[in-house]
Amino acid sequence: MSTPAELLPDFYRILFEEANDGIFLADVETGRLLDANPRACELIGRTRDAIRGMHHLELHPREERERYRAIFEHRAEAGRGIDRAEIVHRDGTRIPVEISASRIVLNGRPALVGIFRDLRPRHELEHKLHEAESHYRILAEQNLIGVYLIQDGRFVYVNQYVADFLGYERPEDLIGR
């Protein structure tokens, strides 16, 4: 018996198989997963054979399944949308994802294709950016010399040393001048 991915024309099958994001195909009426690409298998730590037939709710944390049931039903009705979610790897690790879902017809039946983007790299980058910003802010604010940024001829950042030097009580009083 052919799987849904095998029935796709070659070009689309290649896109499905080689995508950097996880892709799950789910039957709208039963909620059962019909297929998954290799990246989806990696995300949840299961083989394609193990995924096929699973209920889509098994991808998510047990205590939040009702919320995900409502999201699935809404996407099946609306036809498309993007949601933030968590999926659970076989080892129990929770993985934040962004799901872009679209309703399609597959073999004459309504289905949802969900593209699952792993948000961990983005979260790591945001954390590093926040840490760097915090370090630079401390460096600028604790500095014993004047530090300021001007954009379009106006102060956008001033440390306390500059405010004191110019006779202002607070650096915020100079912003925009």
Short mmCIF file of C-alpha atoms in Angstrom, two decimals, residues 155 158 160 163 167-177:
data_model
loop_
_atom_site.label_atom_id
_atom_site.label_comp_id
_atom_site.label_asym_id
_atom_site.label_seq_id
_atom_site.Cartn_x
_atom_site.Cartn_y
_atom_site.Cartn_z
CA PHE A 155 20.34 61.27 21.88
CA VAL A 158 23.08 58.39 27.42
CA GLN A 160 24.77 58.64 33.89
CA ALA A 163 23.86 63.24 32.24
CA GLY A 167 23.83 68.92 34.42
CA TYR A 168 20.89 66.51 34.16
CA GLU A 169 19.69 64.36 37.03
CA ARG A 170 18.75 61.32 34.92
CA PRO A 171 19.99 60.00 31.57
CA GLU A 172 16.34 59.66 30.41
CA ASP A 173 16.00 63.45 30.55
CA LEU A 174 18.37 63.74 27.59
CA ILE A 175 16.77 61.11 25.34
CA GLY A 176 15.33 62.73 22.22
CA ARG A 177 17.22 66.03 22.65
#
